[in-house]
XYZ file of C-alpha atoms in Angstrom:
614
model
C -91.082 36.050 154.221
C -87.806 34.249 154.333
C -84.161 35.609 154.956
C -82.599 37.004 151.695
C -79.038 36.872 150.104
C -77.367 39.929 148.107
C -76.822 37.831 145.084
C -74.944 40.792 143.350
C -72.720 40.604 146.271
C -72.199 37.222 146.242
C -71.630 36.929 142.220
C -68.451 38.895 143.720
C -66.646 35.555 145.068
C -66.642 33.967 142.269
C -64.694 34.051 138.653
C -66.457 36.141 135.560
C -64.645 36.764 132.118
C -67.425 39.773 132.089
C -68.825 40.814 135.659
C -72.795 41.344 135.435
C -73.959 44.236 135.234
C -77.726 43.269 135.968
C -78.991 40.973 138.526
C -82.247 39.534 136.967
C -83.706 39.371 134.161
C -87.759 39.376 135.376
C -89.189 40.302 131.703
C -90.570 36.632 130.996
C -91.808 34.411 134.091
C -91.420 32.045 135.062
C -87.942 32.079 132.584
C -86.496 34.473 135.416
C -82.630 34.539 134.395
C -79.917 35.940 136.871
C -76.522 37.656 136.057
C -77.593 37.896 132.645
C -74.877 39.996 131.174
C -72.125 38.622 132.713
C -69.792 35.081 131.197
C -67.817 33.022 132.938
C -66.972 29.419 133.195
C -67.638 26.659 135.629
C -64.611 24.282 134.965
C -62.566 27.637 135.482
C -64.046 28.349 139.225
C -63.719 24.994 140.030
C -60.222 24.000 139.248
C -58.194 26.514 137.470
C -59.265 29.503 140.119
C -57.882 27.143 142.829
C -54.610 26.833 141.415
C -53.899 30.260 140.587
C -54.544 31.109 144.221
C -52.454 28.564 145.875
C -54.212 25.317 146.048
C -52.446 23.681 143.282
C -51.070 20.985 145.805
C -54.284 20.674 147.946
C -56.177 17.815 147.530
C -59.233 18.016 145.562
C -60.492 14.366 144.251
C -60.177 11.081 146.682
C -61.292 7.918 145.066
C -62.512 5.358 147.471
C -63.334 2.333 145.665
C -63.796 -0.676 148.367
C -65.565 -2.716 145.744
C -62.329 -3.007 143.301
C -59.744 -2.359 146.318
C -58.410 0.929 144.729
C -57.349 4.585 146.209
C -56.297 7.940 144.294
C -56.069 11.601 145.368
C -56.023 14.103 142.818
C -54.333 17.370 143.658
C -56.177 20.745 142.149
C -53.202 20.829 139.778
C -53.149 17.427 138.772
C -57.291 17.214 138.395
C -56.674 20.558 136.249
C -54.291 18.796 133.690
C -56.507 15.608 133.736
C -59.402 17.601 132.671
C -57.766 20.248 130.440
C -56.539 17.172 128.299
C -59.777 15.183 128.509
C -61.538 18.421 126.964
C -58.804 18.550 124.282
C -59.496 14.946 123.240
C -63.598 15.567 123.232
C -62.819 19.196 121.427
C -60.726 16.683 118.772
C -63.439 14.727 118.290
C -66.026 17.744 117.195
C -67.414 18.824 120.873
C -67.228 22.543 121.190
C -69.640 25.219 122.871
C -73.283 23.941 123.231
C -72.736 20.749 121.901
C -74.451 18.100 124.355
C -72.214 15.060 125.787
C -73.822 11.819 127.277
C -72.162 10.518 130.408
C -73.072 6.991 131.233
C -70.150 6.186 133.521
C -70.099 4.380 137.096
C -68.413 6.031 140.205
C -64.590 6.121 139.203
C -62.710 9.420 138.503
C -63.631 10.179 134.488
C -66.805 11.145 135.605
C -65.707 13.686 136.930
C -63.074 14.762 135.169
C -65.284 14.090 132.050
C -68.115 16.116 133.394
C -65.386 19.249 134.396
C -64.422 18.940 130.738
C -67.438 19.324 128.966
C -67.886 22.600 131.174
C -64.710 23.776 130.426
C -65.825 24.162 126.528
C -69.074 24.789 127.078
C -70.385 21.735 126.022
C -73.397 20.767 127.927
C -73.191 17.317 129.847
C -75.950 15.056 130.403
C -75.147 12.642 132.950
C -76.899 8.965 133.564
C -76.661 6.501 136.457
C -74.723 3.830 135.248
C -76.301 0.707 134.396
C -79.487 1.925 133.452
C -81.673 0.049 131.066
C -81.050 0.751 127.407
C -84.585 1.854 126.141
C -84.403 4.411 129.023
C -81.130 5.161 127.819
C -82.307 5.614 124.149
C -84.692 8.083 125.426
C -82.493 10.550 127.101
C -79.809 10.226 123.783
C -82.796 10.787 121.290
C -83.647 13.926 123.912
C -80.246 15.342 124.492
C -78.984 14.330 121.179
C -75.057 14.162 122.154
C -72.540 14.475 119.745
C -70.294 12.072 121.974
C -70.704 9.731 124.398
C -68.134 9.068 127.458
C -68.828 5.638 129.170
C -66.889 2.599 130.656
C -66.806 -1.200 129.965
C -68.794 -1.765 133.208
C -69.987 -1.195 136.741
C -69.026 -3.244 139.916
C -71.380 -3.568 142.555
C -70.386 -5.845 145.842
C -71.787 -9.326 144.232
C -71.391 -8.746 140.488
C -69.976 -6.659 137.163
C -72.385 -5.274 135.218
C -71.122 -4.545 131.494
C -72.087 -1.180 130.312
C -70.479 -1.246 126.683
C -73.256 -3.699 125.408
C -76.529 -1.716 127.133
C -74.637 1.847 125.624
C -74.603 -0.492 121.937
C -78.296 -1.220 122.444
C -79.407 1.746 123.514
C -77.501 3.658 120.035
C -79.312 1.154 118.216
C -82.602 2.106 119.728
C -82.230 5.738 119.443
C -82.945 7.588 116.340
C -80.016 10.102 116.954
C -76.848 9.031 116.680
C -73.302 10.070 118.479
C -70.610 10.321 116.127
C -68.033 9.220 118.890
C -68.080 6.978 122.055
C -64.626 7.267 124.197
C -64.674 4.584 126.527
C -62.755 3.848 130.150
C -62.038 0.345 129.736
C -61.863 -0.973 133.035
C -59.608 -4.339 133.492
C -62.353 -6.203 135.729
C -64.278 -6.739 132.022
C -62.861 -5.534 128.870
C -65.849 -4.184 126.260
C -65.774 -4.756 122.632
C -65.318 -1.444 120.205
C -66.622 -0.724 117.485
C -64.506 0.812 114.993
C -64.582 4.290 113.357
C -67.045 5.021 116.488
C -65.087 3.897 119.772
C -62.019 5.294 121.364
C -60.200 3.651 124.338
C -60.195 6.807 127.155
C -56.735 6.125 127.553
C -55.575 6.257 123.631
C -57.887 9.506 123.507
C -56.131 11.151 126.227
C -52.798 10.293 125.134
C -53.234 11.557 121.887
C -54.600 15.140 123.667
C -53.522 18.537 124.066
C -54.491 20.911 127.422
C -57.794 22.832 126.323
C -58.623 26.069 127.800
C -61.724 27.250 129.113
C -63.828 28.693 126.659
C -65.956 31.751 128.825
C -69.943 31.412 128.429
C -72.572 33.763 128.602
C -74.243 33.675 132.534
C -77.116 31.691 131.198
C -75.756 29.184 129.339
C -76.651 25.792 130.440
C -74.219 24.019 132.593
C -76.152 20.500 132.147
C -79.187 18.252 131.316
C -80.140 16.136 134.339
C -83.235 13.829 133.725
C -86.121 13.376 136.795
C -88.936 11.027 136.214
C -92.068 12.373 134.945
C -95.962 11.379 135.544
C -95.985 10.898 131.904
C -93.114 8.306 131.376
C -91.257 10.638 129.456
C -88.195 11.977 131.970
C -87.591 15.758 132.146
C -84.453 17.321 131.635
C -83.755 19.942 134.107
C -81.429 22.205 132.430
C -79.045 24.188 135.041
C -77.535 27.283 134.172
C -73.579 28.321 134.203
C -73.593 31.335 136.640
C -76.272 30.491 139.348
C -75.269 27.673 139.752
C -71.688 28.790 140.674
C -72.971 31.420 143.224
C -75.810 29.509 144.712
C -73.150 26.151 144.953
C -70.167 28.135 146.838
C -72.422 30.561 149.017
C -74.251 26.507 149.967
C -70.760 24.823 150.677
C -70.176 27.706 153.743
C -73.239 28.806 154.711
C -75.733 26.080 154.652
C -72.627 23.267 155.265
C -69.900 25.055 157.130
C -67.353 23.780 155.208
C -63.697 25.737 155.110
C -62.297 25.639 151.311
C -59.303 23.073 152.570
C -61.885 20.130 154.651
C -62.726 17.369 152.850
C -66.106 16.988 152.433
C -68.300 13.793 151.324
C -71.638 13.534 149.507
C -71.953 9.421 149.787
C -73.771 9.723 146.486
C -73.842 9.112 143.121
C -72.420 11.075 140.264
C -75.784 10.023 138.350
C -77.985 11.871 140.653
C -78.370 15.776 141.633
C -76.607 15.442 144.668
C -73.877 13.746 142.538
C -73.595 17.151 140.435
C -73.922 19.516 143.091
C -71.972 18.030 146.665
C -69.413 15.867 144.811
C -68.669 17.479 141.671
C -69.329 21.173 141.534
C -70.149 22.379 145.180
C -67.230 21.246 146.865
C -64.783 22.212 143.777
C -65.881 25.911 143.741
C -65.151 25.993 147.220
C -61.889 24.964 147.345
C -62.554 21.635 149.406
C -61.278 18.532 149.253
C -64.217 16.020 147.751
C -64.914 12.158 147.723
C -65.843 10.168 145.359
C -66.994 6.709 146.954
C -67.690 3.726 144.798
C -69.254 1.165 147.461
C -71.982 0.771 149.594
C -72.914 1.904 153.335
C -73.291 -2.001 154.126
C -71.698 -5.032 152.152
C -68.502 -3.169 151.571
C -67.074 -5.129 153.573
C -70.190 -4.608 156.033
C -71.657 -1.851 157.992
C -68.706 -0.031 159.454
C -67.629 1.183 155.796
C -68.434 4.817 156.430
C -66.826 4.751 159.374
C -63.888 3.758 157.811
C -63.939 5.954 155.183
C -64.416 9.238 157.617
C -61.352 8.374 159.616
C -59.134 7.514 157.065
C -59.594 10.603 154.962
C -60.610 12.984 157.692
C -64.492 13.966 156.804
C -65.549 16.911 158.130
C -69.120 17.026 156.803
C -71.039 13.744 155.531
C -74.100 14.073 153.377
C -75.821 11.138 152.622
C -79.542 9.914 152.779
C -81.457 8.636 155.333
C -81.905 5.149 153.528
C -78.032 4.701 154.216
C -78.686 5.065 158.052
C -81.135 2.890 158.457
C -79.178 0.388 156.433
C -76.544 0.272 158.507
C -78.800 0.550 161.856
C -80.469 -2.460 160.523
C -77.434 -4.587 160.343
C -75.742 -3.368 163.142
C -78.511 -1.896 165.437
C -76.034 -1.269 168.538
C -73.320 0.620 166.056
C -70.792 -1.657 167.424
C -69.007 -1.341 164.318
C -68.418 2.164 165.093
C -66.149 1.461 168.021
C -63.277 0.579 166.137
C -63.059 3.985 164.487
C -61.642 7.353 165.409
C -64.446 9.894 164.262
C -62.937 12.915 166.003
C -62.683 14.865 162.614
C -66.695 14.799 161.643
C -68.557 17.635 162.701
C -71.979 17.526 160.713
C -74.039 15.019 159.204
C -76.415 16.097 156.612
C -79.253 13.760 155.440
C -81.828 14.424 152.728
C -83.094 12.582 149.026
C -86.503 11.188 151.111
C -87.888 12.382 154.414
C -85.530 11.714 157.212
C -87.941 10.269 160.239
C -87.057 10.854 163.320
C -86.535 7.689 164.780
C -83.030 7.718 162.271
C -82.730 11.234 163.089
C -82.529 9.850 167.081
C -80.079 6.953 166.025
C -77.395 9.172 164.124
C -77.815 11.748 166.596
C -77.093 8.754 169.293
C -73.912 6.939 168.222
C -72.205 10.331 166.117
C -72.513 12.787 168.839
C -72.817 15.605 166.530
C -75.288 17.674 164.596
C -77.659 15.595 162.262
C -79.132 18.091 159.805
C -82.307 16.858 158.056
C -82.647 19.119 155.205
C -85.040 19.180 151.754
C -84.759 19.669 148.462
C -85.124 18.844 144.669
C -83.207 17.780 141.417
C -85.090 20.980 140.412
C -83.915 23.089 142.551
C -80.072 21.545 142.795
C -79.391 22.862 146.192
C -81.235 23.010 149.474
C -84.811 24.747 149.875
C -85.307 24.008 153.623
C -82.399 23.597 155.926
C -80.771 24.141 159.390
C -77.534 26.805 158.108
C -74.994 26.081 160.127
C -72.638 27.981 158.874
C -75.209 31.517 159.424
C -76.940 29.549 163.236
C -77.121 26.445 164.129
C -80.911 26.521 165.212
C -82.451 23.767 167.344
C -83.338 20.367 165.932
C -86.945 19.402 165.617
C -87.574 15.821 164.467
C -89.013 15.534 161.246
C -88.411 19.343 160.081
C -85.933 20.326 158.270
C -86.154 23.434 159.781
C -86.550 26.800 157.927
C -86.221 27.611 154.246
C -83.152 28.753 153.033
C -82.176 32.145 152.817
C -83.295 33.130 149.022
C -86.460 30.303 149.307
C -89.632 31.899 150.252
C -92.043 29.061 151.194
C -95.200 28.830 151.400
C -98.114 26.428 152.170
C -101.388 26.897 149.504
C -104.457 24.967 150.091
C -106.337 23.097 146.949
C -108.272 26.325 145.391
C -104.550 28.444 146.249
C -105.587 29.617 149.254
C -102.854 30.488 151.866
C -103.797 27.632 155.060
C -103.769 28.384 158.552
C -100.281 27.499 159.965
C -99.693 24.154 161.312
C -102.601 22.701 158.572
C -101.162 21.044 155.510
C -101.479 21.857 152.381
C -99.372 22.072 148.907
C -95.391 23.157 149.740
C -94.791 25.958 147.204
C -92.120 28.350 146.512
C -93.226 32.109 145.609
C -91.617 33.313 142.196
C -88.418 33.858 141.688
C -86.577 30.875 142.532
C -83.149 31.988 143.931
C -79.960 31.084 141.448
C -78.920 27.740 141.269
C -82.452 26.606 140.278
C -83.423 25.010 136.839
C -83.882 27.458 134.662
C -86.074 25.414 131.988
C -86.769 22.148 130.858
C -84.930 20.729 127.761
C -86.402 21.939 124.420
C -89.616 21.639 126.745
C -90.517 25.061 127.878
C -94.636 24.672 127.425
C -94.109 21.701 129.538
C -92.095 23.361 131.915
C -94.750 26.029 132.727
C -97.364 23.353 132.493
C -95.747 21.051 135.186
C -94.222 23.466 137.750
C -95.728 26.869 137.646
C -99.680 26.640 136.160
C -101.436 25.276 138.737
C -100.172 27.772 141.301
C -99.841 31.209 139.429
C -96.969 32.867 140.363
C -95.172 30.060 142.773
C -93.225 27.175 142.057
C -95.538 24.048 142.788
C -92.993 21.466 144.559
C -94.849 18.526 144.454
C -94.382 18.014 148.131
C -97.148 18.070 150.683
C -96.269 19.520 154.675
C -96.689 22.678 156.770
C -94.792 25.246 158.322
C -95.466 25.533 162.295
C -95.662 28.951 164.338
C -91.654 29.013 164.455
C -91.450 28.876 160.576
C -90.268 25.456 160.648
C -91.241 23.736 157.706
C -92.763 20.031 157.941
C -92.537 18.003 154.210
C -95.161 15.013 155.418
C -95.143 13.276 151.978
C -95.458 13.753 148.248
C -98.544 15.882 147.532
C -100.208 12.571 146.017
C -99.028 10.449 149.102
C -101.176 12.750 151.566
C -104.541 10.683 151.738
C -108.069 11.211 152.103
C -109.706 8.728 154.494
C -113.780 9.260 154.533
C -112.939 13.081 153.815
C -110.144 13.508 156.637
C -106.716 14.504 154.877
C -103.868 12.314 156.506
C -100.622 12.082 155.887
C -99.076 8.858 154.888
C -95.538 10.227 156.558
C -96.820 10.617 159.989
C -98.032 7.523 160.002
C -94.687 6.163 158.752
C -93.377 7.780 162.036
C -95.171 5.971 163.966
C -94.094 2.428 162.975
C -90.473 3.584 162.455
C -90.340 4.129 166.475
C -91.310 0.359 166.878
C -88.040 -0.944 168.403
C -87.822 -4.107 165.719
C -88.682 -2.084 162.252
C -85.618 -0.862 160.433
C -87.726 0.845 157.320
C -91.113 0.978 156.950
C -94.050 2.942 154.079
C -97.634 3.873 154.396
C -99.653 3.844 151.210
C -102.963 5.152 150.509
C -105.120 2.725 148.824
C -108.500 2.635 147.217
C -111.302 1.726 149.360
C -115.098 1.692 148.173
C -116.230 3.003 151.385
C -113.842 5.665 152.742
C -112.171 6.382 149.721
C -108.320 5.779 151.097
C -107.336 3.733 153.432
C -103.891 3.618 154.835
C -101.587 0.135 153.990
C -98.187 -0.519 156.262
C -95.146 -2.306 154.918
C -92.581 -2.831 157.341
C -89.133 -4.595 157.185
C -87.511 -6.016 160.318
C -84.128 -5.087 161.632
C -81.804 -8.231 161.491
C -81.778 -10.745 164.700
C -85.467 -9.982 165.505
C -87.060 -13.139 166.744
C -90.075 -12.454 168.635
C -93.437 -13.585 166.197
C -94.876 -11.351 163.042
C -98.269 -11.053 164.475
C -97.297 -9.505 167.719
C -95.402 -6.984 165.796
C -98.123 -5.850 163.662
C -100.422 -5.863 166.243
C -98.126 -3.519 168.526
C -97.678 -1.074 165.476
C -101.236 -1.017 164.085
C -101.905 -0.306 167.927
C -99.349 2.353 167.990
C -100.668 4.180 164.736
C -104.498 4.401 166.669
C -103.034 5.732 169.634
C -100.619 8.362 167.871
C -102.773 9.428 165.308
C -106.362 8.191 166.469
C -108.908 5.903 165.100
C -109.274 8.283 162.153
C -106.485 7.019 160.621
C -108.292 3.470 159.899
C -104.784 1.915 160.046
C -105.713 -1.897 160.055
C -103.896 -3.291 157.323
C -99.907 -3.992 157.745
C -97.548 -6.653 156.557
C -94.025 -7.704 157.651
C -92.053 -7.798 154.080
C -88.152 -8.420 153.585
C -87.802 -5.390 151.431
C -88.674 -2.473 149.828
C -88.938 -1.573 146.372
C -86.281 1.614 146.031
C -84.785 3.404 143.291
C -80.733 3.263 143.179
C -80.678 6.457 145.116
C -83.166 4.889 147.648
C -85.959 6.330 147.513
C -88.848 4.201 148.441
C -91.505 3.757 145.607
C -94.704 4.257 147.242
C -96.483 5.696 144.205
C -95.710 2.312 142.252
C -96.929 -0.076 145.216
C -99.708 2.017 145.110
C -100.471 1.185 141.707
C -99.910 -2.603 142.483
C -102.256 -2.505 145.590
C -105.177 -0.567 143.238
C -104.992 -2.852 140.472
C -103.734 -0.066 137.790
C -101.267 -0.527 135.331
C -98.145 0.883 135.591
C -94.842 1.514 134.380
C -91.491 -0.204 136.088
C -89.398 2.989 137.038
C -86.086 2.917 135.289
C -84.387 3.838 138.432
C -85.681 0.520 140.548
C -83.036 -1.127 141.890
C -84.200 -4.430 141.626
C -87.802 -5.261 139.498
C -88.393 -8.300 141.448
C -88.875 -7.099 144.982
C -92.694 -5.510 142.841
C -93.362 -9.115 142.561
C -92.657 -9.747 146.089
C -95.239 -6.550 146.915
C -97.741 -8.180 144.690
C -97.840 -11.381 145.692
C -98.284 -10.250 149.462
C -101.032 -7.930 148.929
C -103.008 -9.810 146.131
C -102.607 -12.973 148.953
C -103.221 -11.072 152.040
């Protein structure tokens, strides 16, 4: 059994209109629903709580935009006004409790203040990364079915504006549902075309606004939709509720974090993702920090001493970002010479999660920050950490490639195939036993069969996380690899992340995957892609000799790791997570579907060219 939280007394730091009277709500499981008498309002603990208490002056918003050269803080006070007036101009323009509102918006501040408005009148926002494609952004409008739409004429990455007016036109065409309003931030790098009778210029919108207040909502009520890839090809929309999500988010900021309401804290993410929602926008905000919203990247922006810049120059306390950042930057500057120019005296943490953290990053960061690295896990589901190393309850010891124990509320098991509790140390199917704490998803939108069907049928009683691992005798728990990423090779079960250890220790591979692919003979065998830091001279075949040589020794001729190529890159999602289920597909010679979140389509040629050649 894990640690547990009084939730009832920790529903006591935050705002309610109407204090809960019950707890939970058990009577339907898996819809478990906590605090559910009570109403409150997110937008109100956030921002106006703040400034009735004396942080009307703090800062709560920095904007960090290398890519277009531009800086803003936002006091609490003046984030408050911005917000109150951008949910007067939506509530104008029809939006009122429950209504849904798309946000399609890159990393500038009316995202925010956009998505703090919608929970101010209980509308329920659906935010997605900008630039995505417009069929997959048909799908989620058809889904959702907004009543408005906030976007912006485009996105800037480091080589290139993307315009986002004319993929938001297609994808209205597309969908079958229609918005009756589109309020758009029309950003002067490229100026979109509007459509009359449906578009409003942001600024005309807010200028013709008046200061909304916070409409109170019953505990339950759903704070947002936030869409996660599923097996089918249709995405699912998590739905997050109002009140656990405020309790679960400000006990997280202190507790798991260690953040003091006053540091600045910075989630190097995107507003389009989970960690976007809960460490830039809401986490920090409801507990009083100071929060940073960075449009750039960890390399290119100018080059790989941008974080570094950006923690001394606005003090960071805590960074969370994800191990794909880290070994971006290692890879480009593998000596962190970059660092030297920059006074990091003010960070005290770094937090990594979004894909397994190996522990040959884990050993960089740890080398050139000097200060904790916390490797911790969890889910768009779940919308705040599952397994972690609290430091703000004890900091315990480090272990490469844990993320040490679950989280207090989290009680996390390991079930074999047939549900069958496995010996400790074996792995088996990571699963959390029933109820999830608050602050998980509560349902799936207008999808509850599905919701039961994907999550909670297979293991009766426990939430099935899709994640494959084991916990060791000191309850540390070990997430090896997705639960269809652990292999069978002639009926041993391997994982695929181990292995990935392995080859990540090689001193000349900056990132590296291990896929499981079909094989008439053993059934899986084990295929290495691995991308060399820059500057590495010495020749291919010597590499992939040393590493295939490494993997036997490490993990013994049982692996059957023979087959390894040196590529330039890896096929990733925006948030960078490597797609190893997709170049599985490629290297099996199944059809599949091109991920709406890959950052760049080509680099599947690339993959298939090697391995159909090699």
């Amino acid at each position: 059994m894990t640690a547990s939280v009084d939730w009832m007394q920790e529903a006591q730091n935050i705002h309610w209109f109407d204090p809960p009277t019950r707890l939970l709500d058990d009577s339907r499981p898996p819809f478990y629903r906590w605090y559910p008498d009570g109403t409150t309002n997110a937008c109100y603990n956030a921002l106006d709580l703040h400034v009735a208490n004396g942080r009307a002056d703090q800062a709560a918003l920095i904007i960090d935009s290398p890519v277009t050269n531009y800086q803003r803080t936002y006091s609490y006070a003046q984030l408050l006004d911005a917000v109150a007036h951008c949910a007067g101009a939506m509530a104008a323009n029809g939006v009122g409790k429950g209504d849904r509102v798309l946000i399609y918006m890159p990393m500038i501040a009316e995202a925010v203040i956009g998505m703090l408005a919608c929970a101010r009148l209980g509308a329920v926002h659906s935010v997605v990364f900008g630039g995505f494609a417009s069929n997959e952004l048909a799908v989620r409008i058809d889904d959702a079915e907004p009543s408005l739409i906030l976007s912006a004429s485009c996105g800037i990455e480091p080589s290139r504006v993307i315009a986002y007016k004319p993929l938001l036109d297609e994808a209205i065409d597309l969908a079958s549902h229609k918005p009756d309003c589109c309020i758009i931030v029309q950003r002067p790098d490229l100026v979109a075309e509007m459509l009359p009778g449906r578009d409003i210029a942001w600024m005309d919108a807010m200028a013709d606004s008046t200061a909304h207040d916070c409409v109170p909502v019953p505990a339950n009520h759903p704070l947002y939709i936030l869409y996660t890839s599923g097996t089918t090809g249709q995405p699912k929309g998590v739905v997050r509720d109002t009140a656990g999500g405020i309790v679960a988010l400000k006990w997280s900021m202190q507790s798991i974090y260690n953040v003091a309401p006053g540091e600045v804290f910075w989630a190097a993410s995107d507003v389009g993702w989970v960690v976007g929602h809960s460490y830039i926008v809401y986490g920090p905000l409801f507990s009083g920090n100071t929060t940073l919203l960075y449009e750039g990247k960890p390399v290119g922006t100018p080059d790989a001493g941008a974080y570094w810049r950006v923690i001394e120059q606005h003090k960071v306390s805590v960074l969370f970002t994800a191990p794909t950042a880290f070994r971006a930057i290692r890879k480009e500057d593998p000596q962190a010479s970059l660092m030297g120019g920059y006074d990091l005296g003010s960070l005290r943490a770094l937090f990594l999660a979004g894909e397994r953290c190996d522990p040959d990053t884990l050993h960089w960061a740890q080398r050139q920050l000097e200060v904790p690295v916390i490797d911790h896990w969890w889910q768009t589901e779940t919308g705040w950490p599952i397994c972690a190393n609290c430091l703000g309850i004890e900091a315990l010891p480090v272990v490469p490639g844990s993320p040490a124990r679950a989280v207090p509320g989290y009680d996390v098991r390991v079930l074999g195939e047939q549900g069958d509790p496995v010996e400790t140390g074996a792995i088996g199917a990571l699963v959390i036993k029933l109820p999830l704490p608050p602050g998980t998803f509560t349902t799936l939108w207008n999808a509850d069969d599905r919701y039961e069907q994907a999550y909670f049928s297979r293991f009766p009683g426990y939430y099935e996380t899709g994640d494959a691992g084991y916990i060791d005798e000191n309850a540390y728990v070990f997430v090896m690899a997705r639960t269809d990423d652990v292999i069978n090779v002639a009926g041993h079960r391997l994982s695929t992340g181990a292995m990935e250890e392995v080859l990540a220790e090689h001193p000349d591979v900056a990132e590296c995957a291990v896929i499981g692919v079909k094989d008439a003979l053993k059934g899986q065998l084990p295929l290495g892609l691995i991308v060399l830091s820059d500057g590495v001279t010495r020749r291919e075949a010597d590499i992939v000799a040393e590493v295939i040589a490494s993997v036997r020794t490490t993990i013994g001729p049982v692996a059957a790791f023979k087959r390894c190529y040196i590529v330039k890159r890896l096929p990733k999602t925006r948030s960078g997570k490597i797609l190893r289920a997709t170049m599985r597909s490629i290297a099996d010679g199944q059809a599949f579907k091109v991920p709406a979140t890959i950052d760049d389509p080509v680099i599947l040629d690339e993959i298939a060219a090697l391995i159909t050649n090699g």
